[in-house]
Coordinates of C-alpha atoms and ligand atoms in Angstrom, one line a residue:
X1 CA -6.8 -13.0 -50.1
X2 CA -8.1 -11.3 -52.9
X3 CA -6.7 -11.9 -56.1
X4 CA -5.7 -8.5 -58.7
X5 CA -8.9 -10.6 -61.2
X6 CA -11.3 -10.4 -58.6
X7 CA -10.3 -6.7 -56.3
X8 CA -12.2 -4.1 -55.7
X9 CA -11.6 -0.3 -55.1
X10 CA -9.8 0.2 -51.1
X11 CA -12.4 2.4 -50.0
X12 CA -15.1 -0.1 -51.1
X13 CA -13.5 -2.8 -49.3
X14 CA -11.4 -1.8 -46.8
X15 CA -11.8 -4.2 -43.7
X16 CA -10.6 -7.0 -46.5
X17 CA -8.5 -5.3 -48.8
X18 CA -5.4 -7.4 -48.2
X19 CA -2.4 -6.5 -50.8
X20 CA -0.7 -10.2 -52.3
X21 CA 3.2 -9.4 -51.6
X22 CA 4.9 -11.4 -54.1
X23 CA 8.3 -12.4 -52.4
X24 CA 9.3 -14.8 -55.1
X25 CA 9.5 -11.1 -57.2
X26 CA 10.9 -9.3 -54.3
X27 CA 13.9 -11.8 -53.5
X28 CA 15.2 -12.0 -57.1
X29 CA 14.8 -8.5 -57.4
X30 CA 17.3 -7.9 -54.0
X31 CA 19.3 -10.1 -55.6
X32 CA 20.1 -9.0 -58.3
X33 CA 20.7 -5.4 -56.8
X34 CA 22.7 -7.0 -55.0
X35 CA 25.3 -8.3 -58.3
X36 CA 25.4 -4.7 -59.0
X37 CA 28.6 -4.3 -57.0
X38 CA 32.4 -3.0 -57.1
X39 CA 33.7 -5.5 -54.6
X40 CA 35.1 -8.9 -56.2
X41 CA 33.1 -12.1 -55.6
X42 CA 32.7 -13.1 -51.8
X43 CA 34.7 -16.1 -50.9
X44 CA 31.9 -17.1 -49.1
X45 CA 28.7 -17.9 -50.7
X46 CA 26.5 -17.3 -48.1
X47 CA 27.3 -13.6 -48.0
X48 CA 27.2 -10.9 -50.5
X49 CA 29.6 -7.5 -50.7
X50 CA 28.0 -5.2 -52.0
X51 CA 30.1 -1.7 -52.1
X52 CA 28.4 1.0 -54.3
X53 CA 29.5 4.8 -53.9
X54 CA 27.5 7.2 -55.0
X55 CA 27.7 8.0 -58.7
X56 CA 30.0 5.5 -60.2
X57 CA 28.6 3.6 -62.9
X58 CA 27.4 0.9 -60.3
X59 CA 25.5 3.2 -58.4
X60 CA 23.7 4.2 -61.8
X61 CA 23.1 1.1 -63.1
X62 CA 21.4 0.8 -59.8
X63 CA 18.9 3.8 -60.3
X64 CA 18.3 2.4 -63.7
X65 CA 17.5 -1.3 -62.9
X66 CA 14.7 0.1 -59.9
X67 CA 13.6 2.9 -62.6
X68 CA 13.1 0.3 -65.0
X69 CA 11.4 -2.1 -62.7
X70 CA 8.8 0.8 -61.8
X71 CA 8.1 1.6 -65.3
X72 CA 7.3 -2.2 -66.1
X73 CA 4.6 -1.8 -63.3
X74 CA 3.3 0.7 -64.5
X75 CA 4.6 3.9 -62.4
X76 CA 5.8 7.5 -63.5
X77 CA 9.4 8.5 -62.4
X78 CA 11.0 11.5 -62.5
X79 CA 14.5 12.4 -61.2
X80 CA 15.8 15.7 -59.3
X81 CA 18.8 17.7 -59.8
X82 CA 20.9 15.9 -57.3
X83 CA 19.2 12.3 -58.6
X84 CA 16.8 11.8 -56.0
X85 CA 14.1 9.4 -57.9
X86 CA 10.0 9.7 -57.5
X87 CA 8.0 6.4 -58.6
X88 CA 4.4 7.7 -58.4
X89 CA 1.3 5.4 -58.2
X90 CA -1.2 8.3 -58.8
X91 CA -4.3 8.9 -56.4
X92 CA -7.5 9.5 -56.8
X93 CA -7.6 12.9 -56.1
X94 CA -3.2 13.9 -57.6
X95 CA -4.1 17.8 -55.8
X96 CA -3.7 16.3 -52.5
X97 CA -0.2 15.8 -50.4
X98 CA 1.2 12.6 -51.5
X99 CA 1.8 9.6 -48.7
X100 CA 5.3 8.9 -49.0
X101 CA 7.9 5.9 -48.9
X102 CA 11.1 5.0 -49.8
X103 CA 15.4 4.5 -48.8
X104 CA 18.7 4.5 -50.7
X105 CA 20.7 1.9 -53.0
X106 CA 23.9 3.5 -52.5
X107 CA 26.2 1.1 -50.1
X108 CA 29.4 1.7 -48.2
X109 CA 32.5 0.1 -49.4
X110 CA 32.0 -4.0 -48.2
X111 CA 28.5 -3.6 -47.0
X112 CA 26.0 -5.9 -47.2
X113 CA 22.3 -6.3 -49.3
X114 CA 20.1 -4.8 -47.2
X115 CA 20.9 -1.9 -46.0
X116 CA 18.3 0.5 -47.6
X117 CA 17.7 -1.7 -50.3
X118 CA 15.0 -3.4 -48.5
X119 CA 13.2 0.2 -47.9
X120 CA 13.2 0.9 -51.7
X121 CA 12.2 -2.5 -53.3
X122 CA 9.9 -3.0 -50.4
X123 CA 8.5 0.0 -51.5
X124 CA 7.9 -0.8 -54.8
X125 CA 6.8 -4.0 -53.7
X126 CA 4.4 -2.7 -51.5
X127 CA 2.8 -0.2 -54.2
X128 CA 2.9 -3.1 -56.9
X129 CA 1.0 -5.1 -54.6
X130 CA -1.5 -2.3 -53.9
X131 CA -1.6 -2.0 -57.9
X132 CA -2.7 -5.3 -58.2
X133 CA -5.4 -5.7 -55.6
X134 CA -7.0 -3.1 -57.6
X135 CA -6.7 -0.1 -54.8
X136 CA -6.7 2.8 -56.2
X137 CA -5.5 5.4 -53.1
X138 CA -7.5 8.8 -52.8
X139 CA -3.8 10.5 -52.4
X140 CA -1.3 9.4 -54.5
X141 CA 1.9 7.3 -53.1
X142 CA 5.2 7.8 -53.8
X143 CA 8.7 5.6 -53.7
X144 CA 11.3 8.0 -53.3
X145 CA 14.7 6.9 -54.0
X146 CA 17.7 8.8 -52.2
X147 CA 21.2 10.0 -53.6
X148 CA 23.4 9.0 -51.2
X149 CA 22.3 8.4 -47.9
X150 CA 25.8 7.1 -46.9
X151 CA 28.5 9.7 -46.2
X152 CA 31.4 7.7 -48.2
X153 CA 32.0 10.0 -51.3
X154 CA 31.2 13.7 -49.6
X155 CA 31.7 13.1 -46.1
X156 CA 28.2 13.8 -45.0
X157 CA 25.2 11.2 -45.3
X158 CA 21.7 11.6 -46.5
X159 CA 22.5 14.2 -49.2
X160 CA 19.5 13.7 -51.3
X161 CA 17.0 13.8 -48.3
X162 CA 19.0 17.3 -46.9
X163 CA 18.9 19.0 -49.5
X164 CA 14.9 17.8 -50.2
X165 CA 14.1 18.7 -46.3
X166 CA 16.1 21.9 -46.6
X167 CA 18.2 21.0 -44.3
X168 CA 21.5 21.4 -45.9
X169 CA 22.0 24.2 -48.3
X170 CA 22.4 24.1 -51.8
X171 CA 25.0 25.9 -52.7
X172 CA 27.4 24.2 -49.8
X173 CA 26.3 20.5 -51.2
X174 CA 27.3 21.5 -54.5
X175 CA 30.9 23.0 -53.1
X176 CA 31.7 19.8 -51.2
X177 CA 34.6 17.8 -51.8
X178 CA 34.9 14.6 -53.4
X179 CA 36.7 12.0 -51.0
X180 CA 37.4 9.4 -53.9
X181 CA 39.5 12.5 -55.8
X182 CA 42.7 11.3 -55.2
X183 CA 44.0 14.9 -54.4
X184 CA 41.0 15.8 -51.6
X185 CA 42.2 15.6 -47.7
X186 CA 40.7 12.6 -46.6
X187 CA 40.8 10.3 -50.0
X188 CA 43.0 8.0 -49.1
X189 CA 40.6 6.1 -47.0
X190 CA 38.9 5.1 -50.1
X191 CA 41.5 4.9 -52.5
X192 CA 44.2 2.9 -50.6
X193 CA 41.6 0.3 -49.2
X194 CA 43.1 -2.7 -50.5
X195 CA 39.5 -3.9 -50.3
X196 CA 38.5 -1.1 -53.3
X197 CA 38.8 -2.0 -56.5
X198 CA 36.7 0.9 -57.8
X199 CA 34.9 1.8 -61.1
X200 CA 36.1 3.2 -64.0
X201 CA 34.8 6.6 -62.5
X202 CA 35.3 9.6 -64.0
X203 CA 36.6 11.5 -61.1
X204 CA 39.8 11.3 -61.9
X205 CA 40.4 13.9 -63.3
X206 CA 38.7 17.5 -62.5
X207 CA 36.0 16.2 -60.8
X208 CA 36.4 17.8 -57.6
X209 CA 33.0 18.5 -55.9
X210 CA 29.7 17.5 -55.3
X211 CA 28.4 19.7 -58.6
X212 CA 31.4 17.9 -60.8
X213 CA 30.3 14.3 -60.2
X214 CA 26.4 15.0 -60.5
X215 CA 27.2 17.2 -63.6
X216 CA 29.0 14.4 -65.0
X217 CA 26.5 11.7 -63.9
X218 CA 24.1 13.8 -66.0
X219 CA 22.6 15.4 -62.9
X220 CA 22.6 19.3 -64.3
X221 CA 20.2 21.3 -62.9
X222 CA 20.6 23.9 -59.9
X223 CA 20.6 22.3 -56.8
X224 CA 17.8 25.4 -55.9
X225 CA 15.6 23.2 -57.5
X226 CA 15.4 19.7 -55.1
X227 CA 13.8 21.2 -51.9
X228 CA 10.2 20.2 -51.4
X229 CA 7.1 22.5 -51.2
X230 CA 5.8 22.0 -47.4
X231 CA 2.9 20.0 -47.4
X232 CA 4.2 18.0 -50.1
X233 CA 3.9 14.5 -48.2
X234 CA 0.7 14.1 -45.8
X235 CA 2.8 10.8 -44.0
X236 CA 5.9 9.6 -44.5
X237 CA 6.9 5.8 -43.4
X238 CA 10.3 4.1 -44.3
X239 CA 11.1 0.4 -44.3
X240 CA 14.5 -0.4 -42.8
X241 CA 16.6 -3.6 -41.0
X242 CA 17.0 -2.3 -37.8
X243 CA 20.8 -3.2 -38.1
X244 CA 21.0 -3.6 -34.3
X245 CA 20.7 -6.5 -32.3
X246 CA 17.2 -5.9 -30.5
X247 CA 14.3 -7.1 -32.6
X248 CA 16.2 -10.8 -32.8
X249 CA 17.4 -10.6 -29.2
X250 CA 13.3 -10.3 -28.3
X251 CA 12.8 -13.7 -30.6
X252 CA 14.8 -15.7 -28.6
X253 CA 13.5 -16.9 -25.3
X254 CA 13.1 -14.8 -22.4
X255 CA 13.8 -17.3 -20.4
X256 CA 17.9 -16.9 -21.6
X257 CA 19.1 -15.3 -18.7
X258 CA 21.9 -13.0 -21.2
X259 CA 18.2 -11.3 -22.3
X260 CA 17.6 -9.2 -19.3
X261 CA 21.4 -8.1 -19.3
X262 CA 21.2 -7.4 -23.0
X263 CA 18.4 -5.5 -22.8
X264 CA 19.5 -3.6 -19.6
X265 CA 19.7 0.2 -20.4
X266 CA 18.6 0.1 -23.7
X267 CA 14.6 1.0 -22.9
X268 CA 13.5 -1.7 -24.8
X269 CA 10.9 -3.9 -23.5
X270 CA 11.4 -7.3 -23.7
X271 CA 9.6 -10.0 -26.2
X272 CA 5.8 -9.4 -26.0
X273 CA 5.9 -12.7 -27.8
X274 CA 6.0 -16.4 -25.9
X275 CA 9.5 -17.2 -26.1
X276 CA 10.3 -20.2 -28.9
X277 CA 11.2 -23.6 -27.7
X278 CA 14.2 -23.5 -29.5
X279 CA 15.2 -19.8 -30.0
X280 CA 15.4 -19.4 -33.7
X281 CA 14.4 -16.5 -35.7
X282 CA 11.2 -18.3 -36.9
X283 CA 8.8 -16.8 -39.5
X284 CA 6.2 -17.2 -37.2
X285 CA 8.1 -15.0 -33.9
X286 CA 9.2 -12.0 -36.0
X287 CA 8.7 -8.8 -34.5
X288 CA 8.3 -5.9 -35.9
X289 CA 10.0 -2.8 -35.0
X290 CA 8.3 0.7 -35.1
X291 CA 10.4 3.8 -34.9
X292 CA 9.6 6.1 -32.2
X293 CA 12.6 8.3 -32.8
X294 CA 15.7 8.2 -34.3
X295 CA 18.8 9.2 -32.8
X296 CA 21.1 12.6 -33.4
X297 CA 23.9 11.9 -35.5
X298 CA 27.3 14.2 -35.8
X299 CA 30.5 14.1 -37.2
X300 CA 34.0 15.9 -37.0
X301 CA 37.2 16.0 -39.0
X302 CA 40.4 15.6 -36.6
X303 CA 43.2 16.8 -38.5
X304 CA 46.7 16.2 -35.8
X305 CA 50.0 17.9 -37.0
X306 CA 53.1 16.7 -35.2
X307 CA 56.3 16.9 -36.9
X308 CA 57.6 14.2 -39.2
X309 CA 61.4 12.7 -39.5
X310 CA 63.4 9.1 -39.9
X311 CA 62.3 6.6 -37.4
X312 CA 65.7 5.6 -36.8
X313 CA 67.2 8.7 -36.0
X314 CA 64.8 10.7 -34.6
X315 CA 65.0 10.5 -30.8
X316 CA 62.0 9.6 -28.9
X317 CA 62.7 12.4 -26.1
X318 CA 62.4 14.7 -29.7
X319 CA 59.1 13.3 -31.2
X320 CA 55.9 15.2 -31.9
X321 CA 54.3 12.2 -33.4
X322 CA 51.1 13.1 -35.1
X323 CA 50.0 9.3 -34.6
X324 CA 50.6 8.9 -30.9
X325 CA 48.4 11.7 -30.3
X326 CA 45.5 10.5 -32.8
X327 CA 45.7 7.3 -30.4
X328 CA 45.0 9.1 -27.3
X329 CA 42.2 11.1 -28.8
X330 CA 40.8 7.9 -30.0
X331 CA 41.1 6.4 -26.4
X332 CA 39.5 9.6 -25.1
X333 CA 36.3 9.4 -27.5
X334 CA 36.4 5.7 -25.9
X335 CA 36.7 6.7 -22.3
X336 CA 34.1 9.3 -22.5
X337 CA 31.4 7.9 -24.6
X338 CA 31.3 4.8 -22.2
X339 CA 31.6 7.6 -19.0
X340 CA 28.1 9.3 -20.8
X341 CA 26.3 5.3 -21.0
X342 CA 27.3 4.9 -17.4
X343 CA 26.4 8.2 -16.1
X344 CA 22.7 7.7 -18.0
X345 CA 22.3 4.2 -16.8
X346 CA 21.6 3.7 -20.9
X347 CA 23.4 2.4 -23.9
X348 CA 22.2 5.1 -25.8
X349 CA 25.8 7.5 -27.0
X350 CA 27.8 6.1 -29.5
X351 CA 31.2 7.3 -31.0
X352 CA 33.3 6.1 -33.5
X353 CA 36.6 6.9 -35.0
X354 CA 35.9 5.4 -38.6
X355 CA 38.9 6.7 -41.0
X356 CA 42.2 7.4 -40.4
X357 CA 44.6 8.9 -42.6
X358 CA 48.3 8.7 -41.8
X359 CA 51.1 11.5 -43.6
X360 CA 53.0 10.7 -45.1
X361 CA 52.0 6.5 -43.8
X362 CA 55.9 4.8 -44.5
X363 CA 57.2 2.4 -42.4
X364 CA 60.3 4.4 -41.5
X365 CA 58.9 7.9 -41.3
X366 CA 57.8 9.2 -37.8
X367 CA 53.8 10.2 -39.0
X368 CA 53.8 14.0 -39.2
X369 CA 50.3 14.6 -40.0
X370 CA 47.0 12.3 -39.0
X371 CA 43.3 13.1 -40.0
X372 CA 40.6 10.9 -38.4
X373 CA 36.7 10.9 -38.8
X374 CA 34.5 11.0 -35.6
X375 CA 31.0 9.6 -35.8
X376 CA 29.0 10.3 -32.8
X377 CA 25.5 9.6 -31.4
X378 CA 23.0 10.1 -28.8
X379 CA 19.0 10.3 -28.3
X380 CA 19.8 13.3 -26.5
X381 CA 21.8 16.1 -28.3
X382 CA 22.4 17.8 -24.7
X383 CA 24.6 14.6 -23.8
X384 CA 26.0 14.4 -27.0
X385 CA 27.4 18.1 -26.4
X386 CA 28.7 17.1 -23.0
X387 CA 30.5 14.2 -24.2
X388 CA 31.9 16.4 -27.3
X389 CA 32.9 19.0 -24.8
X390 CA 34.8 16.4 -22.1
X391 CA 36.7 15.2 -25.7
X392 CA 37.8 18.6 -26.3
X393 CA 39.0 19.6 -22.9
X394 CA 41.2 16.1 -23.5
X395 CA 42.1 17.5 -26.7
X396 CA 43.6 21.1 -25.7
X397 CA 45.7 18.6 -22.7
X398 CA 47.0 16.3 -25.3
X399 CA 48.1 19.4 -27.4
X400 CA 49.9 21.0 -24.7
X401 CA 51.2 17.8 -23.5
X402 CA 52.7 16.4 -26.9
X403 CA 53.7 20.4 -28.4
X404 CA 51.2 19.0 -31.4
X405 CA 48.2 20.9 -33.1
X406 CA 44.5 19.5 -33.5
X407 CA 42.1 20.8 -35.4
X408 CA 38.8 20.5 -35.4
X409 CA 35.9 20.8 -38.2
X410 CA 32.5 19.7 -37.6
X411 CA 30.6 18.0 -40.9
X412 CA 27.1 18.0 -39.5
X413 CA 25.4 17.9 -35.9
X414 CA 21.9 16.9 -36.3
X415 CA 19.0 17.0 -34.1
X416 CA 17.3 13.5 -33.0
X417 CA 13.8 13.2 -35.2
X418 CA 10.3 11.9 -33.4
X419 CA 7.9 10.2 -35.1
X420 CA 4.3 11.5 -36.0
X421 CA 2.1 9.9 -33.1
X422 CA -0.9 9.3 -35.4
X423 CA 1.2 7.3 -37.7
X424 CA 2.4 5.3 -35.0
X425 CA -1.1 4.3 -33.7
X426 CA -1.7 3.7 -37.6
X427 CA 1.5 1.3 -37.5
X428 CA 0.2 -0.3 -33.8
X429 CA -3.2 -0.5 -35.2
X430 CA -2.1 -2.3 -38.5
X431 CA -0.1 -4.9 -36.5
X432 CA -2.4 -5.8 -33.8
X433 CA -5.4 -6.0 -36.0
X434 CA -3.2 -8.4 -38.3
X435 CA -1.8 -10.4 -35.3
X436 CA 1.7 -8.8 -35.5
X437 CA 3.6 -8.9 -32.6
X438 CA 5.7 -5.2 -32.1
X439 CA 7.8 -3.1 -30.5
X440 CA 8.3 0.3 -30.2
X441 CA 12.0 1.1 -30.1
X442 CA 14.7 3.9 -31.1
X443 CA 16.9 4.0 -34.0
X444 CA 20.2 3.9 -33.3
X445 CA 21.1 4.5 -37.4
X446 CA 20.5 7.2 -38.8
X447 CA 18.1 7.4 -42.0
X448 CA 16.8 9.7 -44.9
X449 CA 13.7 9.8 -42.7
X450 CA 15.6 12.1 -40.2
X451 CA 15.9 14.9 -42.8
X452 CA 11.9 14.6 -44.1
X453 CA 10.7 14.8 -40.8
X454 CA 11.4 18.9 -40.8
X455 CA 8.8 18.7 -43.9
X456 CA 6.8 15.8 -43.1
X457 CA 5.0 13.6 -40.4
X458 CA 7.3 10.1 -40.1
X459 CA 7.7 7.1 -39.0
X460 CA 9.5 4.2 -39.5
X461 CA 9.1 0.0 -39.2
X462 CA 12.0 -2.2 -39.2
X463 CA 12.9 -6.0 -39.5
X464 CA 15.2 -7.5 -37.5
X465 CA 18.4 -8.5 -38.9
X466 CA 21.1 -11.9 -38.5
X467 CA 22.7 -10.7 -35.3
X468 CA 22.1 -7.4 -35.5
X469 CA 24.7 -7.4 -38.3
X470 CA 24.8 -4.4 -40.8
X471 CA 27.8 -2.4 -43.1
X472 CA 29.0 -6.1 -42.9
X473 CA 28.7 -9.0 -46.3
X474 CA 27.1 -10.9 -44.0
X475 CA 23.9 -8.7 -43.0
X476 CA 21.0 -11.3 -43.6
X477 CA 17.0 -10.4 -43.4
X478 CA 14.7 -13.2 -43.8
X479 CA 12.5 -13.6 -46.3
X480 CA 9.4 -13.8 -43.9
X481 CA 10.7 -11.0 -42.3
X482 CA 10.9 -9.1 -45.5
X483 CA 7.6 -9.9 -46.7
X484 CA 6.2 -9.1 -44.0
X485 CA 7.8 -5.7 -43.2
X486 CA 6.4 -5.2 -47.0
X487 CA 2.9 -6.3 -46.2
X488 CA 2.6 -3.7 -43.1
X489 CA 4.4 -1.3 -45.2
X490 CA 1.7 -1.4 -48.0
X491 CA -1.2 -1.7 -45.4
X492 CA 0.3 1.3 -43.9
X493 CA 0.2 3.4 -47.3
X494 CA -2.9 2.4 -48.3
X495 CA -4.4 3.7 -45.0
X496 CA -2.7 6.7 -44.6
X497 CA -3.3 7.5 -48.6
X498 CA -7.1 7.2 -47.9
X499 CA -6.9 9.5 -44.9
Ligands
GLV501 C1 23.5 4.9 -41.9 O1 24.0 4.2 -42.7 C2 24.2 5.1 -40.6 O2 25.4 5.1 -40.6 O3 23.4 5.2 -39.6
MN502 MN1 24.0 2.2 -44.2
MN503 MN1 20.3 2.5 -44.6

């Protein structure tokens, strides 16, 4: 290994370079993100909540802890109009398109410490580690930091990367509701979470929309400004948990007849590692995941209106209960999303009803008005459609049936992204040259990388996670797999950035 005294220049030395990740930096570092919370102190020690909405004062003293982290090593930051942070380690040659990594901090409410997290102080980690080796990349590198790549305050994820892909426009980002303003449709799933305690956020009063918060946050600037020049990033590559079950599943042994069935339908290829005596997610099994594509996310607001009255008096014969409904058009978003799996042979469309909003929501009142969030997924957007067109034809039945209305508003319908084949082979190349075992696999979650993949070539590498477990306290990475995730990440950079 080559110590930051004795390195050389990377191109001078590039069959040895080998960057020093420095995990007892990394792990503090997560950790102490990780404090930076809005939920109370876990009962359980061996998990951490970490909730942290876009904005609040958590979510900035975030951005401020990672900002001052990169300055200490050495990196230039700058911040966009919708607080989307750059961490630049400059190249060589600063004319030429930049090689670019990098996630979000912001968490959903009771999430865990990983999510994204790992992706940004990986990052760093990575570049530091490059820094200190003495590598000095032809084309610069750069951490990028998202503004909220989770959809809890505005509804819709992966703001920051939308609006730098130009893939969401501008002026509607800056016109869209806050959900944590107590008076927007749809708040009460934050605000009545018993689970919430919140931050003294300035959103209650006349902070309405997207432009509000990020005014008051400091972020003033026209949103006109944050879309990137094409070309801007040569490669991108983002470090992730997987936050499925796949990666560990392959770690245990093969011989555990539950593998085949678990892996049944889901394309993946089982371990190319020899199984473990003992099935434990060793240091020395982990496998690497690299992203091949990542799936195509939508969502839609439901909102039901039924008619309201005393639950006592209010005949059943006369009810058109806004709930009962909602419940059926869960069921149906059931039934058909397991008909689509079935029909493909694949475990491949997902839906979720994730929020539910019940008017006027007393014990005594029959509900008169329901609004529920749909989150729905597929590798294939054709099959998505189908299943989202077998819901509605449910939908316009129930209506009839129950004498109720349903809306319907859709919040985004994305397209799946593919990952750039030449950073792939880079990725393969990187692991089987270092003795890494792989796979190749699909992500299931959707990530900022979706949204620079209309700008940029992609890819992404995962780590496997505890279970599969993610959006819990409980999501757990190891510390080998972290490090090493880091150590492909920054062999990965410093490849691409000398391309
Ligand atoms: C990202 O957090 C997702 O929900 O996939
Ligand atoms: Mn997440
Ligand atoms: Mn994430």
């Amino acid at each position: 290994m080559l110590l930051a005294r004795e390195a050389r220049p990377f191109f001078r030395n590039r069959a040895t370079m080998t960057p020093t990740i420095n995990t007892t930096r990394l792990l503090p570092e997560l950790r102490h993100l990780a404090t930076l919370t809005d939920c109370p102190p876990s009962p359980d020690p061996n998990t951490t909540a970490v909730t942290r909405i876009l904005f609040t004062p958590r979510d900035l003293e975030a951005r401020a802890y990672i900002a001052s982290l990169a300055e200490a090593a050495g990196f230039q930051t700058r911040t966009d109009a919708i607080g989307n942070t750059f961490i630049r380690f400059p190249g060589l040659d600063p004319t030429l398109p930049a090689i670019g990594t990098g996630s979000h901090t912001d968490a959903i409410p009771h999430a865990g410490m990983y999510d994204g997290t790992v992706g940004v102080l990986g990052g760093l980690e990575a570049m530091r580690s490059l820094k200190e080796s003495g590598f000095q990349p032809r084309r610069s590198i750069e951490l990028l930091v998202f503004t909220s790549e989770e959809p809890t305050r505005f509804g819709i994820g992966c703001i920051g990367s939308r609006l730098l892909g130009g893939v969401l426009s501008p002026q509607i980002a800056d016109n869209l509701p806050n959900l944590l303003e107590p008076e927007t449709p749809g708040a009460p799933f934050m605000t009545a979470s018993s689970s919430w305690v919140g931050s003294q956020d300035t959103s209650t009063t006349e902070v309405r929309t997207l432009r509000d918060v990020r005014t008051a946050a400091g972020f003033t600037a026209p949103l006109t400004t944050v879309p990137l020049p094409p070309n801007y990033y040569a490669a991108w590559v983002e470090l992730h948990i997987e936050q499925g079950p796949l990666l560990e599943r392959a770690m245990q042994p093969s011989t555990e007849p539950s593998l085949g069935a678990a892996l049944k339908g889901t394309g993946f290829t089982p371990s190319i590692t020899p199984p473990k005596a003992d099935g434990a997610l060793a240091p020395e099994g982990t496998i690497l995941g690299i992203v091949t594509n990542i799936a195509a996310p939508a969502s839609y607001r439901y909102e039901i209106t039924g008619l309201g009255g005393h639950a006592g008096a209010l005949l059943m014969p006369d009810r058109r209960d806004a709930l009962t409904a909602a419940a059926e058009l869960i069921l149906s978003v059931e039934r058909h999303t397991l008909a689509a799996n079935a029909a493909s042979g694949t475990s491949d469309s997902v839906a979720t009803i994730g929020t539910a909003t019940i008017h006027p929501g007393a014990v005594n009142s029959v509900p008169s008005r329901v609004t529920l969030m749909l989150d729905i997924r597929d590798t294939d957007t054709t099959r998505r459609n189908q299943t989202m067109q077998a819901l509605r034809a449910d939908i316009q039945e129930i209506q009839t049936r129950r004498g109720i209305t349903i809306t319907e508003r859709q919040i985004n319908a994305d397209a799946p992204a593919t990952s750039d084949p030449h950073i792939v082979h880079t990725l393969e190349t990187i692991c089987t040259t270092n003795n890494i075992p792989y796979q190749k696999m699909v992500s299931r979650a959707y990530h900022d990388t979706s949204f620079i993949a209309p700008i940029a070539p992609v890819a992404m590498i995962f780590i496997p996670c505890r279970n599969g477990v993610s959006h819990r306290p409980d999501e757990y990475a190891t510390p080998e797999a972290i490090t090493l995730g880091t150590r492909v990440l920054a062999l990965t950079l410093a490849q691409l950035a000398n391309k």
